């Protein structure tokens, strides 16, 4: 795999020394937030992870190379580019073969992190079963990846634009542990609660690290979802978000937005309709997840 992967020196040293490393996706930079907030947030999240005593490894494909850890120039390049591919499992080999640029989704980030030996990954929210999937079978590749790649994803639940009950059912069917962090409810990205029970609960990073270690030692191929609610001061009201999401979904339908273009369109529309408050919430929850991910990664490194 060295033929295709470049691991940044800081990340390579941390992995060799058994130190805590946290993977970060790049779709949130290239497709999830406007410039310059995307690059500013990426830098801040990396600094948060370092402040917690772990090493960040933002992952992307640049000129056909799978990069595990990005420097300042690469972050700026991703943040300002307009033709960066959005990479999931199916897209990754072609973009590498064509020596193109790509920003990794949850699924692709998990794949690349696992190749590098990184087992903890912080993001905003996972993909899931889309509303109306009973008609068009629109289900994120993130869910299958969680079932077959041993990387734990720390997130604020699944994105609120999704069908959350079906998403949880799918994860249960695929045997993926879903752990509410200090909560009995599955969080709904912008909102702290979804009204749905979290299948499992843990109240400290050490317990989560111990679970991940047991998964690994038992030979489980799957990862896990660590659902960490958005901080209360940044949380959006559920009733408001239901109205906004319904309106955004209607707009997507009217404009014929489909496939992997749906999520960035909806998130952008929601930012517009909430006058930027949803973007503030998104940034806050990503930072919150980075803190927890770093602490879990430290717990795993301490047990190594």
PDB file of C-alpha atoms in Angstrom:
ATOM      1  CA  UNK A   1       0.000   0.000   0.000  1.00  0.00           C
ATOM      2  CA  UNK A   2       3.021   2.319   0.289  1.00  0.00           C
ATOM      3  CA  UNK A   3       2.712   2.644  -3.482  1.00  0.00           C
ATOM      4  CA  UNK A   4      -0.401   4.769  -2.953  1.00  0.00           C
ATOM      5  CA  UNK A   5      -0.171   6.239   0.558  1.00  0.00           C
ATOM      6  CA  UNK A   6       1.843   9.116   2.008  1.00  0.00           C
ATOM      7  CA  UNK A   7       1.809   9.384   5.799  1.00  0.00           C
ATOM      8  CA  UNK A   8       2.845  12.752   7.191  1.00  0.00           C
ATOM      9  CA  UNK A   9       6.005  12.571   9.360  1.00  0.00           C
ATOM     10  CA  UNK A  10       4.161  13.710  12.520  1.00  0.00           C
ATOM     11  CA  UNK A  11       1.534  10.989  12.047  1.00  0.00           C
ATOM     12  CA  UNK A  12       4.053   8.303  11.096  1.00  0.00           C
ATOM     13  CA  UNK A  13       6.119   8.990  14.211  1.00  0.00           C
ATOM     14  CA  UNK A  14       3.055   8.913  16.459  1.00  0.00           C
ATOM     15  CA  UNK A  15       1.928   5.588  15.002  1.00  0.00           C
ATOM     16  CA  UNK A  16       5.408   4.095  15.315  1.00  0.00           C
ATOM     17  CA  UNK A  17       5.640   5.239  18.938  1.00  0.00           C
ATOM     18  CA  UNK A  18       2.172   3.944  19.868  1.00  0.00           C
ATOM     19  CA  UNK A  19       0.837   7.439  20.521  1.00  0.00           C
ATOM     20  CA  UNK A  20      -2.771   8.546  20.166  1.00  0.00           C
ATOM     21  CA  UNK A  21      -3.806   9.466  16.614  1.00  0.00           C
ATOM     22  CA  UNK A  22      -7.210  10.748  15.453  1.00  0.00           C
ATOM     23  CA  UNK A  23      -8.287  10.569  11.821  1.00  0.00           C
ATOM     24  CA  UNK A  24     -10.264  13.458  10.310  1.00  0.00           C
ATOM     25  CA  UNK A  25     -12.228  13.541   7.073  1.00  0.00           C
ATOM     26  CA  UNK A  26     -11.802  16.141   4.343  1.00  0.00           C
ATOM     27  CA  UNK A  27     -15.253  16.292   2.759  1.00  0.00           C
ATOM     28  CA  UNK A  28     -16.241  18.677   5.528  1.00  0.00           C
ATOM     29  CA  UNK A  29     -13.500  20.973   4.166  1.00  0.00           C
ATOM     30  CA  UNK A  30     -14.182  20.610   0.448  1.00  0.00           C
ATOM     31  CA  UNK A  31     -17.956  20.129   0.450  1.00  0.00           C
ATOM     32  CA  UNK A  32     -19.371  20.653   3.929  1.00  0.00           C
ATOM     33  CA  UNK A  33     -18.624  24.294   4.761  1.00  0.00           C
ATOM     34  CA  UNK A  34     -17.971  27.526   2.852  1.00  0.00           C
ATOM     35  CA  UNK A  35     -14.505  29.079   2.610  1.00  0.00           C
ATOM     36  CA  UNK A  36     -12.843  30.362   4.788  1.00  0.00           C
ATOM     37  CA  UNK A  37     -14.781  28.771   7.673  1.00  0.00           C
ATOM     38  CA  UNK A  38     -13.909  25.315   6.328  1.00  0.00           C
ATOM     39  CA  UNK A  39     -10.142  25.832   6.541  1.00  0.00           C
ATOM     40  CA  UNK A  40     -10.343  27.754   9.815  1.00  0.00           C
ATOM     41  CA  UNK A  41     -12.414  24.948  11.345  1.00  0.00           C
ATOM     42  CA  UNK A  42     -10.016  22.284  10.064  1.00  0.00           C
ATOM     43  CA  UNK A  43      -7.072  24.077  11.671  1.00  0.00           C
ATOM     44  CA  UNK A  44      -8.947  24.604  14.936  1.00  0.00           C
ATOM     45  CA  UNK A  45     -10.016  20.956  15.101  1.00  0.00           C
ATOM     46  CA  UNK A  46      -6.444  19.791  14.539  1.00  0.00           C
ATOM     47  CA  UNK A  47      -5.228  22.151  17.275  1.00  0.00           C
ATOM     48  CA  UNK A  48      -7.895  20.872  19.675  1.00  0.00           C
ATOM     49  CA  UNK A  49      -6.685  17.313  19.134  1.00  0.00           C
ATOM     50  CA  UNK A  50      -3.073  18.344  19.735  1.00  0.00           C
ATOM     51  CA  UNK A  51      -4.075  20.215  22.901  1.00  0.00           C
ATOM     52  CA  UNK A  52      -5.632  16.969  24.171  1.00  0.00           C
ATOM     53  CA  UNK A  53      -2.340  15.156  23.670  1.00  0.00           C
ATOM     54  CA  UNK A  54      -3.130  13.323  20.431  1.00  0.00           C
ATOM     55  CA  UNK A  55      -1.995  13.746  16.822  1.00  0.00           C
ATOM     56  CA  UNK A  56      -4.499  14.725  14.093  1.00  0.00           C
ATOM     57  CA  UNK A  57      -4.448  12.987  10.718  1.00  0.00           C
ATOM     58  CA  UNK A  58      -6.661  14.748   8.192  1.00  0.00           C
ATOM     59  CA  UNK A  59      -7.112  12.446   5.198  1.00  0.00           C
ATOM     60  CA  UNK A  60      -7.529  13.333   1.502  1.00  0.00           C
ATOM     61  CA  UNK A  61      -6.358  12.303  -1.957  1.00  0.00           C
ATOM     62  CA  UNK A  62      -4.074  14.817  -3.682  1.00  0.00           C
ATOM     63  CA  UNK A  63      -2.567  14.160  -7.116  1.00  0.00           C
ATOM     64  CA  UNK A  64      -3.571  10.532  -6.743  1.00  0.00           C
ATOM     65  CA  UNK A  65      -1.792  10.057  -3.420  1.00  0.00           C
ATOM     66  CA  UNK A  66      -3.737   9.023  -0.323  1.00  0.00           C
ATOM     67  CA  UNK A  67      -2.481  11.544   2.200  1.00  0.00           C
ATOM     68  CA  UNK A  68      -2.685  10.668   5.889  1.00  0.00           C
ATOM     69  CA  UNK A  69      -2.099  14.054   7.490  1.00  0.00           C
ATOM     70  CA  UNK A  70      -2.207  17.370   5.617  1.00  0.00           C
ATOM     71  CA  UNK A  71      -0.035  20.454   5.878  1.00  0.00           C
ATOM     72  CA  UNK A  72      -1.276  24.062   5.730  1.00  0.00           C
ATOM     73  CA  UNK A  73      -0.909  24.314   1.959  1.00  0.00           C
ATOM     74  CA  UNK A  74      -2.966  21.165   1.408  1.00  0.00           C
ATOM     75  CA  UNK A  75      -5.747  22.391   3.706  1.00  0.00           C
ATOM     76  CA  UNK A  76      -5.916  25.675   1.792  1.00  0.00           C
ATOM     77  CA  UNK A  77      -5.919  23.833  -1.517  1.00  0.00           C
ATOM     78  CA  UNK A  78      -8.852  21.664  -0.469  1.00  0.00           C
ATOM     79  CA  UNK A  79     -10.718  24.555   1.071  1.00  0.00           C
ATOM     80  CA  UNK A  80     -10.618  26.726  -2.042  1.00  0.00           C
ATOM     81  CA  UNK A  81     -10.796  24.155  -4.855  1.00  0.00           C
ATOM     82  CA  UNK A  82     -14.067  23.737  -6.728  1.00  0.00           C
ATOM     83  CA  UNK A  83     -13.406  20.512  -8.605  1.00  0.00           C
ATOM     84  CA  UNK A  84     -12.449  18.164  -5.774  1.00  0.00           C
ATOM     85  CA  UNK A  85     -14.164  14.785  -6.049  1.00  0.00           C
ATOM     86  CA  UNK A  86     -16.293  13.573  -3.160  1.00  0.00           C
ATOM     87  CA  UNK A  87     -14.873  10.148  -2.324  1.00  0.00           C
ATOM     88  CA  UNK A  88     -16.672   7.170  -0.906  1.00  0.00           C
ATOM     89  CA  UNK A  89     -15.551   3.523  -1.206  1.00  0.00           C
ATOM     90  CA  UNK A  90     -16.549   3.168  -4.855  1.00  0.00           C
ATOM     91  CA  UNK A  91     -14.790   6.371  -5.971  1.00  0.00           C
ATOM     92  CA  UNK A  92     -11.434   6.031  -4.238  1.00  0.00           C
ATOM     93  CA  UNK A  93      -9.602   3.651  -6.638  1.00  0.00           C
ATOM     94  CA  UNK A  94     -10.562   5.615  -9.776  1.00  0.00           C
ATOM     95  CA  UNK A  95      -9.459   8.990  -8.396  1.00  0.00           C
ATOM     96  CA  UNK A  96      -6.167   7.471  -7.240  1.00  0.00           C
ATOM     97  CA  UNK A  97      -5.689   5.793 -10.638  1.00  0.00           C
ATOM     98  CA  UNK A  98      -6.329   9.077 -12.454  1.00  0.00           C
ATOM     99  CA  UNK A  99      -3.997  10.936 -10.076  1.00  0.00           C
ATOM    100  CA  UNK A 100      -6.827  13.265  -9.153  1.00  0.00           C
ATOM    101  CA  UNK A 101      -7.849  15.159  -6.042  1.00  0.00           C
ATOM    102  CA  UNK A 102     -10.547  13.923  -3.698  1.00  0.00           C
ATOM    103  CA  UNK A 103     -12.037  14.711  -0.306  1.00  0.00           C
ATOM    104  CA  UNK A 104     -12.892  11.678   1.781  1.00  0.00           C
ATOM    105  CA  UNK A 105     -16.341  10.973   3.210  1.00  0.00           C
ATOM    106  CA  UNK A 106     -16.827   8.952   6.383  1.00  0.00           C
ATOM    107  CA  UNK A 107     -16.573   5.670   4.460  1.00  0.00           C
ATOM    108  CA  UNK A 108     -13.423   6.574   2.534  1.00  0.00           C
ATOM    109  CA  UNK A 109     -11.799   8.111   5.605  1.00  0.00           C
ATOM    110  CA  UNK A 110     -12.405   4.879   7.509  1.00  0.00           C
ATOM    111  CA  UNK A 111     -10.818   2.838   4.724  1.00  0.00           C
ATOM    112  CA  UNK A 112      -7.726   5.032   4.546  1.00  0.00           C
ATOM    113  CA  UNK A 113      -7.406   5.311   8.323  1.00  0.00           C
ATOM    114  CA  UNK A 114      -7.520   1.525   8.673  1.00  0.00           C
ATOM    115  CA  UNK A 115      -4.817   1.170   6.016  1.00  0.00           C
ATOM    116  CA  UNK A 116      -2.599   3.454   8.083  1.00  0.00           C
ATOM    117  CA  UNK A 117      -3.396   1.697  11.377  1.00  0.00           C
ATOM    118  CA  UNK A 118      -5.590   4.465  12.840  1.00  0.00           C
ATOM    119  CA  UNK A 119      -8.633   3.230  14.751  1.00  0.00           C
ATOM    120  CA  UNK A 120     -10.292   6.447  16.009  1.00  0.00           C
ATOM    121  CA  UNK A 121     -11.944   8.986  13.717  1.00  0.00           C
ATOM    122  CA  UNK A 122     -13.744  12.247  14.571  1.00  0.00           C
ATOM    123  CA  UNK A 123     -16.344  13.760  12.267  1.00  0.00           C
ATOM    124  CA  UNK A 124     -19.568  15.780  12.364  1.00  0.00           C
ATOM    125  CA  UNK A 125     -22.241  13.199  11.650  1.00  0.00           C
ATOM    126  CA  UNK A 126     -22.388   9.890   9.813  1.00  0.00           C
ATOM    127  CA  UNK A 127     -24.441   9.289   6.705  1.00  0.00           C
ATOM    128  CA  UNK A 128     -27.366   6.926   6.891  1.00  0.00           C
ATOM    129  CA  UNK A 129     -30.660   5.857   5.392  1.00  0.00           C
ATOM    130  CA  UNK A 130     -32.157   8.768   3.483  1.00  0.00           C
ATOM    131  CA  UNK A 131     -35.798   9.708   3.808  1.00  0.00           C
ATOM    132  CA  UNK A 132     -37.735   7.931   1.090  1.00  0.00           C
ATOM    133  CA  UNK A 133     -35.155   5.151   0.835  1.00  0.00           C
ATOM    134  CA  UNK A 134     -38.000   2.632   0.594  1.00  0.00           C
ATOM    135  CA  UNK A 135     -38.546   4.026  -2.912  1.00  0.00           C
ATOM    136  CA  UNK A 136     -35.050   4.858  -4.153  1.00  0.00           C
ATOM    137  CA  UNK A 137     -32.794   2.717  -1.893  1.00  0.00           C
ATOM    138  CA  UNK A 138     -30.649   5.765  -1.049  1.00  0.00           C
ATOM    139  CA  UNK A 139     -28.517   4.467   1.812  1.00  0.00           C
ATOM    140  CA  UNK A 140     -25.116   5.918   2.638  1.00  0.00           C
ATOM    141  CA  UNK A 141     -22.082   3.704   2.110  1.00  0.00           C
ATOM    142  CA  UNK A 142     -20.979   4.859   5.583  1.00  0.00           C
ATOM    143  CA  UNK A 143     -23.247   2.258   7.193  1.00  0.00           C
ATOM    144  CA  UNK A 144     -21.797  -0.750   5.395  1.00  0.00           C
ATOM    145  CA  UNK A 145     -18.291   0.582   5.987  1.00  0.00           C
ATOM    146  CA  UNK A 146     -18.974   0.701   9.721  1.00  0.00           C
ATOM    147  CA  UNK A 147     -19.900  -2.984   9.527  1.00  0.00           C
ATOM    148  CA  UNK A 148     -16.669  -4.086   7.871  1.00  0.00           C
ATOM    149  CA  UNK A 149     -13.892  -1.640   8.779  1.00  0.00           C
ATOM    150  CA  UNK A 150     -12.492  -1.555  12.359  1.00  0.00           C
ATOM    151  CA  UNK A 151     -12.515   2.209  12.897  1.00  0.00           C
ATOM    152  CA  UNK A 152     -14.586   3.876  15.613  1.00  0.00           C
ATOM    153  CA  UNK A 153     -16.381   7.018  14.479  1.00  0.00           C
ATOM    154  CA  UNK A 154     -17.010   9.763  17.025  1.00  0.00           C
ATOM    155  CA  UNK A 155     -19.898  11.879  15.764  1.00  0.00           C
ATOM    156  CA  UNK A 156     -22.975  13.853  16.819  1.00  0.00           C
ATOM    157  CA  UNK A 157     -25.161  10.973  15.666  1.00  0.00           C
ATOM    158  CA  UNK A 158     -26.440  10.872  12.098  1.00  0.00           C
ATOM    159  CA  UNK A 159     -27.284  13.965  10.101  1.00  0.00           C
ATOM    160  CA  UNK A 160     -30.766  15.276  10.899  1.00  0.00           C
ATOM    161  CA  UNK A 161     -31.722  15.245   7.224  1.00  0.00           C
ATOM    162  CA  UNK A 162     -31.810  11.425   7.326  1.00  0.00           C
ATOM    163  CA  UNK A 163     -34.348   8.825   8.392  1.00  0.00           C
ATOM    164  CA  UNK A 164     -32.906   8.223  11.852  1.00  0.00           C
ATOM    165  CA  UNK A 165     -35.088   5.248  12.910  1.00  0.00           C
ATOM    166  CA  UNK A 166     -34.163   3.351   9.735  1.00  0.00           C
ATOM    167  CA  UNK A 167     -30.508   4.323  10.153  1.00  0.00           C
ATOM    168  CA  UNK A 168     -30.425   2.808  13.628  1.00  0.00           C
ATOM    169  CA  UNK A 169     -32.228  -0.302  12.410  1.00  0.00           C
ATOM    170  CA  UNK A 170     -29.686  -0.743   9.617  1.00  0.00           C
ATOM    171  CA  UNK A 171     -26.773  -0.404  12.036  1.00  0.00           C
ATOM    172  CA  UNK A 172     -28.377  -2.962  14.334  1.00  0.00           C
ATOM    173  CA  UNK A 173     -28.835  -5.398  11.453  1.00  0.00           C
ATOM    174  CA  UNK A 174     -25.176  -5.010  10.504  1.00  0.00           C
ATOM    175  CA  UNK A 175     -24.049  -5.537  14.105  1.00  0.00           C
ATOM    176  CA  UNK A 176     -22.458  -2.120  14.600  1.00  0.00           C
ATOM    177  CA  UNK A 177     -22.246  -0.952  18.245  1.00  0.00           C
ATOM    178  CA  UNK A 178     -23.915   2.456  18.667  1.00  0.00           C
ATOM    179  CA  UNK A 179     -22.894   4.065  21.963  1.00  0.00           C
ATOM    180  CA  UNK A 180     -24.482   7.205  23.376  1.00  0.00           C
ATOM    181  CA  UNK A 181     -21.828   9.233  25.199  1.00  0.00           C
ATOM    182  CA  UNK A 182     -23.283  10.375  28.522  1.00  0.00           C
ATOM    183  CA  UNK A 183     -26.768  10.043  27.050  1.00  0.00           C
ATOM    184  CA  UNK A 184     -29.524   7.467  26.723  1.00  0.00           C
ATOM    185  CA  UNK A 185     -30.773   9.101  23.514  1.00  0.00           C
ATOM    186  CA  UNK A 186     -29.322   8.974  20.041  1.00  0.00           C
ATOM    187  CA  UNK A 187     -28.400  12.566  19.162  1.00  0.00           C
ATOM    188  CA  UNK A 188     -29.638  14.133  15.918  1.00  0.00           C
ATOM    189  CA  UNK A 189     -26.665  16.229  14.775  1.00  0.00           C
ATOM    190  CA  UNK A 190     -27.951  19.799  15.302  1.00  0.00           C
ATOM    191  CA  UNK A 191     -30.213  18.585  18.147  1.00  0.00           C
ATOM    192  CA  UNK A 192     -29.149  16.852  21.340  1.00  0.00           C
ATOM    193  CA  UNK A 193     -32.009  14.374  21.235  1.00  0.00           C
ATOM    194  CA  UNK A 194     -33.833  12.508  18.473  1.00  0.00           C
ATOM    195  CA  UNK A 195     -36.477  10.805  20.585  1.00  0.00           C
ATOM    196  CA  UNK A 196     -34.748   7.496  19.793  1.00  0.00           C
ATOM    197  CA  UNK A 197     -32.958   5.389  22.373  1.00  0.00           C
ATOM    198  CA  UNK A 198     -29.208   4.924  22.073  1.00  0.00           C
ATOM    199  CA  UNK A 199     -28.631   1.147  22.021  1.00  0.00           C
ATOM    200  CA  UNK A 200     -25.643   1.399  24.385  1.00  0.00           C
ATOM    201  CA  UNK A 201     -24.281   4.019  26.783  1.00  0.00           C
ATOM    202  CA  UNK A 202     -20.855   4.965  28.136  1.00  0.00           C
ATOM    203  CA  UNK A 203     -20.054   7.828  30.498  1.00  0.00           C
ATOM    204  CA  UNK A 204     -16.282   8.134  30.113  1.00  0.00           C
ATOM    205  CA  UNK A 205     -13.679   7.788  27.331  1.00  0.00           C
ATOM    206  CA  UNK A 206     -11.916   4.940  29.126  1.00  0.00           C
ATOM    207  CA  UNK A 207     -14.975   2.691  28.893  1.00  0.00           C
ATOM    208  CA  UNK A 208     -15.247   3.366  25.167  1.00  0.00           C
ATOM    209  CA  UNK A 209     -11.539   2.687  24.675  1.00  0.00           C
ATOM    210  CA  UNK A 210     -11.933  -0.602  26.549  1.00  0.00           C
ATOM    211  CA  UNK A 211     -14.854  -1.600  24.295  1.00  0.00           C
ATOM    212  CA  UNK A 212     -12.846  -0.824  21.164  1.00  0.00           C
ATOM    213  CA  UNK A 213      -9.945  -2.869  22.494  1.00  0.00           C
ATOM    214  CA  UNK A 214     -12.240  -5.840  23.190  1.00  0.00           C
ATOM    215  CA  UNK A 215     -13.690  -5.568  19.673  1.00  0.00           C
ATOM    216  CA  UNK A 216     -10.189  -5.692  18.272  1.00  0.00           C
ATOM    217  CA  UNK A 217      -9.041  -8.592  20.446  1.00  0.00           C
ATOM    218  CA  UNK A 218     -12.170 -10.618  19.643  1.00  0.00           C
ATOM    219  CA  UNK A 219     -11.442 -10.207  15.964  1.00  0.00           C
ATOM    220  CA  UNK A 220     -14.492  -8.110  15.123  1.00  0.00           C
ATOM    221  CA  UNK A 221     -14.254  -6.642  11.637  1.00  0.00           C
ATOM    222  CA  UNK A 222     -16.661  -3.815  12.416  1.00  0.00           C
ATOM    223  CA  UNK A 223     -16.137  -0.341  13.757  1.00  0.00           C
ATOM    224  CA  UNK A 224     -18.484   1.495  16.096  1.00  0.00           C
ATOM    225  CA  UNK A 225     -20.497   4.687  16.325  1.00  0.00           C
ATOM    226  CA  UNK A 226     -19.830   6.858  19.358  1.00  0.00           C
ATOM    227  CA  UNK A 227     -22.718   9.314  19.427  1.00  0.00           C
ATOM    228  CA  UNK A 228     -21.713  12.492  21.240  1.00  0.00           C
ATOM    229  CA  UNK A 229     -24.471  15.130  21.584  1.00  0.00           C
ATOM    230  CA  UNK A 230     -23.799  18.683  20.436  1.00  0.00           C
ATOM    231  CA  UNK A 231     -23.032  21.017  23.400  1.00  0.00           C
ATOM    232  CA  UNK A 232     -26.301  22.376  24.795  1.00  0.00           C
ATOM    233  CA  UNK A 233     -25.418  26.026  24.164  1.00  0.00           C
ATOM    234  CA  UNK A 234     -25.138  25.379  20.416  1.00  0.00           C
ATOM    235  CA  UNK A 235     -28.038  22.934  20.013  1.00  0.00           C
ATOM    236  CA  UNK A 236     -30.927  23.812  17.693  1.00  0.00           C
ATOM    237  CA  UNK A 237     -34.588  23.352  18.590  1.00  0.00           C
ATOM    238  CA  UNK A 238     -36.021  20.133  17.164  1.00  0.00           C
ATOM    239  CA  UNK A 239     -39.284  21.723  15.977  1.00  0.00           C
ATOM    240  CA  UNK A 240     -37.422  24.447  14.086  1.00  0.00           C
ATOM    241  CA  UNK A 241     -35.055  21.963  12.466  1.00  0.00           C
ATOM    242  CA  UNK A 242     -37.941  19.736  11.397  1.00  0.00           C
ATOM    243  CA  UNK A 243     -39.497  22.678   9.545  1.00  0.00           C
ATOM    244  CA  UNK A 244     -36.211  23.776   7.989  1.00  0.00           C
ATOM    245  CA  UNK A 245     -35.254  20.264   6.881  1.00  0.00           C
ATOM    246  CA  UNK A 246     -38.690  19.650   5.376  1.00  0.00           C
ATOM    247  CA  UNK A 247     -38.354  22.857   3.355  1.00  0.00           C
ATOM    248  CA  UNK A 248     -34.797  21.987   2.258  1.00  0.00           C
ATOM    249  CA  UNK A 249     -35.874  18.483   1.186  1.00  0.00           C
ATOM    250  CA  UNK A 250     -38.723  19.978  -0.826  1.00  0.00           C
ATOM    251  CA  UNK A 251     -36.291  22.322  -2.575  1.00  0.00           C
ATOM    252  CA  UNK A 252     -33.966  19.419  -3.396  1.00  0.00           C
ATOM    253  CA  UNK A 253     -36.855  17.483  -4.906  1.00  0.00           C
ATOM    254  CA  UNK A 254     -38.018  20.434  -6.992  1.00  0.00           C
ATOM    255  CA  UNK A 255     -34.501  20.987  -8.328  1.00  0.00           C
ATOM    256  CA  UNK A 256     -33.875  17.305  -9.052  1.00  0.00           C
ATOM    257  CA  UNK A 257     -30.930  17.025  -6.681  1.00  0.00           C
ATOM    258  CA  UNK A 258     -30.020  13.351  -6.257  1.00  0.00           C
ATOM    259  CA  UNK A 259     -27.299  10.974  -5.068  1.00  0.00           C
ATOM    260  CA  UNK A 260     -24.235  12.296  -3.287  1.00  0.00           C
ATOM    261  CA  UNK A 261     -25.134  15.869  -4.262  1.00  0.00           C
ATOM    262  CA  UNK A 262     -28.090  15.733  -1.850  1.00  0.00           C
ATOM    263  CA  UNK A 263     -26.241  16.118   1.456  1.00  0.00           C
ATOM    264  CA  UNK A 264     -24.093  19.173   0.545  1.00  0.00           C
ATOM    265  CA  UNK A 265     -27.147  20.821  -1.072  1.00  0.00           C
ATOM    266  CA  UNK A 266     -29.291  20.267   2.006  1.00  0.00           C
ATOM    267  CA  UNK A 267     -26.614  21.422   4.443  1.00  0.00           C
ATOM    268  CA  UNK A 268     -26.057  24.583   2.409  1.00  0.00           C
ATOM    269  CA  UNK A 269     -29.801  25.232   2.232  1.00  0.00           C
ATOM    270  CA  UNK A 270     -30.138  24.737   5.981  1.00  0.00           C
ATOM    271  CA  UNK A 271     -27.336  27.255   6.633  1.00  0.00           C
ATOM    272  CA  UNK A 272     -29.170  29.749   4.453  1.00  0.00           C
ATOM    273  CA  UNK A 273     -32.545  29.166   6.131  1.00  0.00           C
ATOM    274  CA  UNK A 274     -31.150  29.366   9.668  1.00  0.00           C
ATOM    275  CA  UNK A 275     -29.134  32.502   8.841  1.00  0.00           C
ATOM    276  CA  UNK A 276     -25.877  30.778   9.641  1.00  0.00           C
ATOM    277  CA  UNK A 277     -26.843  29.344  13.029  1.00  0.00           C
ATOM    278  CA  UNK A 278     -26.693  25.775  11.742  1.00  0.00           C
ATOM    279  CA  UNK A 279     -23.132  26.383  10.511  1.00  0.00           C
ATOM    280  CA  UNK A 280     -22.145  27.582  13.987  1.00  0.00           C
ATOM    281  CA  UNK A 281     -23.752  24.444  15.410  1.00  0.00           C
ATOM    282  CA  UNK A 282     -21.924  22.250  12.890  1.00  0.00           C
ATOM    283  CA  UNK A 283     -18.561  23.765  13.788  1.00  0.00           C
ATOM    284  CA  UNK A 284     -19.248  23.429  17.523  1.00  0.00           C
ATOM    285  CA  UNK A 285     -20.204  19.770  17.317  1.00  0.00           C
ATOM    286  CA  UNK A 286     -17.158  18.869  15.223  1.00  0.00           C
ATOM    287  CA  UNK A 287     -14.887  20.465  17.812  1.00  0.00           C
ATOM    288  CA  UNK A 288     -16.734  18.670  20.607  1.00  0.00           C
ATOM    289  CA  UNK A 289     -16.267  15.350  18.830  1.00  0.00           C
ATOM    290  CA  UNK A 290     -12.561  16.044  18.333  1.00  0.00           C
ATOM    291  CA  UNK A 291     -12.065  16.411  22.089  1.00  0.00           C
ATOM    292  CA  UNK A 292     -13.786  13.105  22.831  1.00  0.00           C
ATOM    293  CA  UNK A 293     -11.985  11.305  20.009  1.00  0.00           C
ATOM    294  CA  UNK A 294      -8.596  12.459  21.292  1.00  0.00           C
ATOM    295  CA  UNK A 295      -9.423  11.228  24.798  1.00  0.00           C
ATOM    296  CA  UNK A 296     -10.584   7.850  23.494  1.00  0.00           C
ATOM    297  CA  UNK A 297      -7.443   7.542  21.341  1.00  0.00           C
ATOM    298  CA  UNK A 298      -5.308   8.347  24.393  1.00  0.00           C
ATOM    299  CA  UNK A 299      -7.138   5.649  26.333  1.00  0.00           C
ATOM    300  CA  UNK A 300      -6.315   3.146  23.608  1.00  0.00           C
ATOM    301  CA  UNK A 301      -2.668   4.196  23.460  1.00  0.00           C
ATOM    302  CA  UNK A 302      -2.374   3.880  27.239  1.00  0.00           C
ATOM    303  CA  UNK A 303      -3.704   0.312  27.042  1.00  0.00           C
ATOM    304  CA  UNK A 304      -1.410  -0.688  24.161  1.00  0.00           C
TER     305      UNK A 304
END
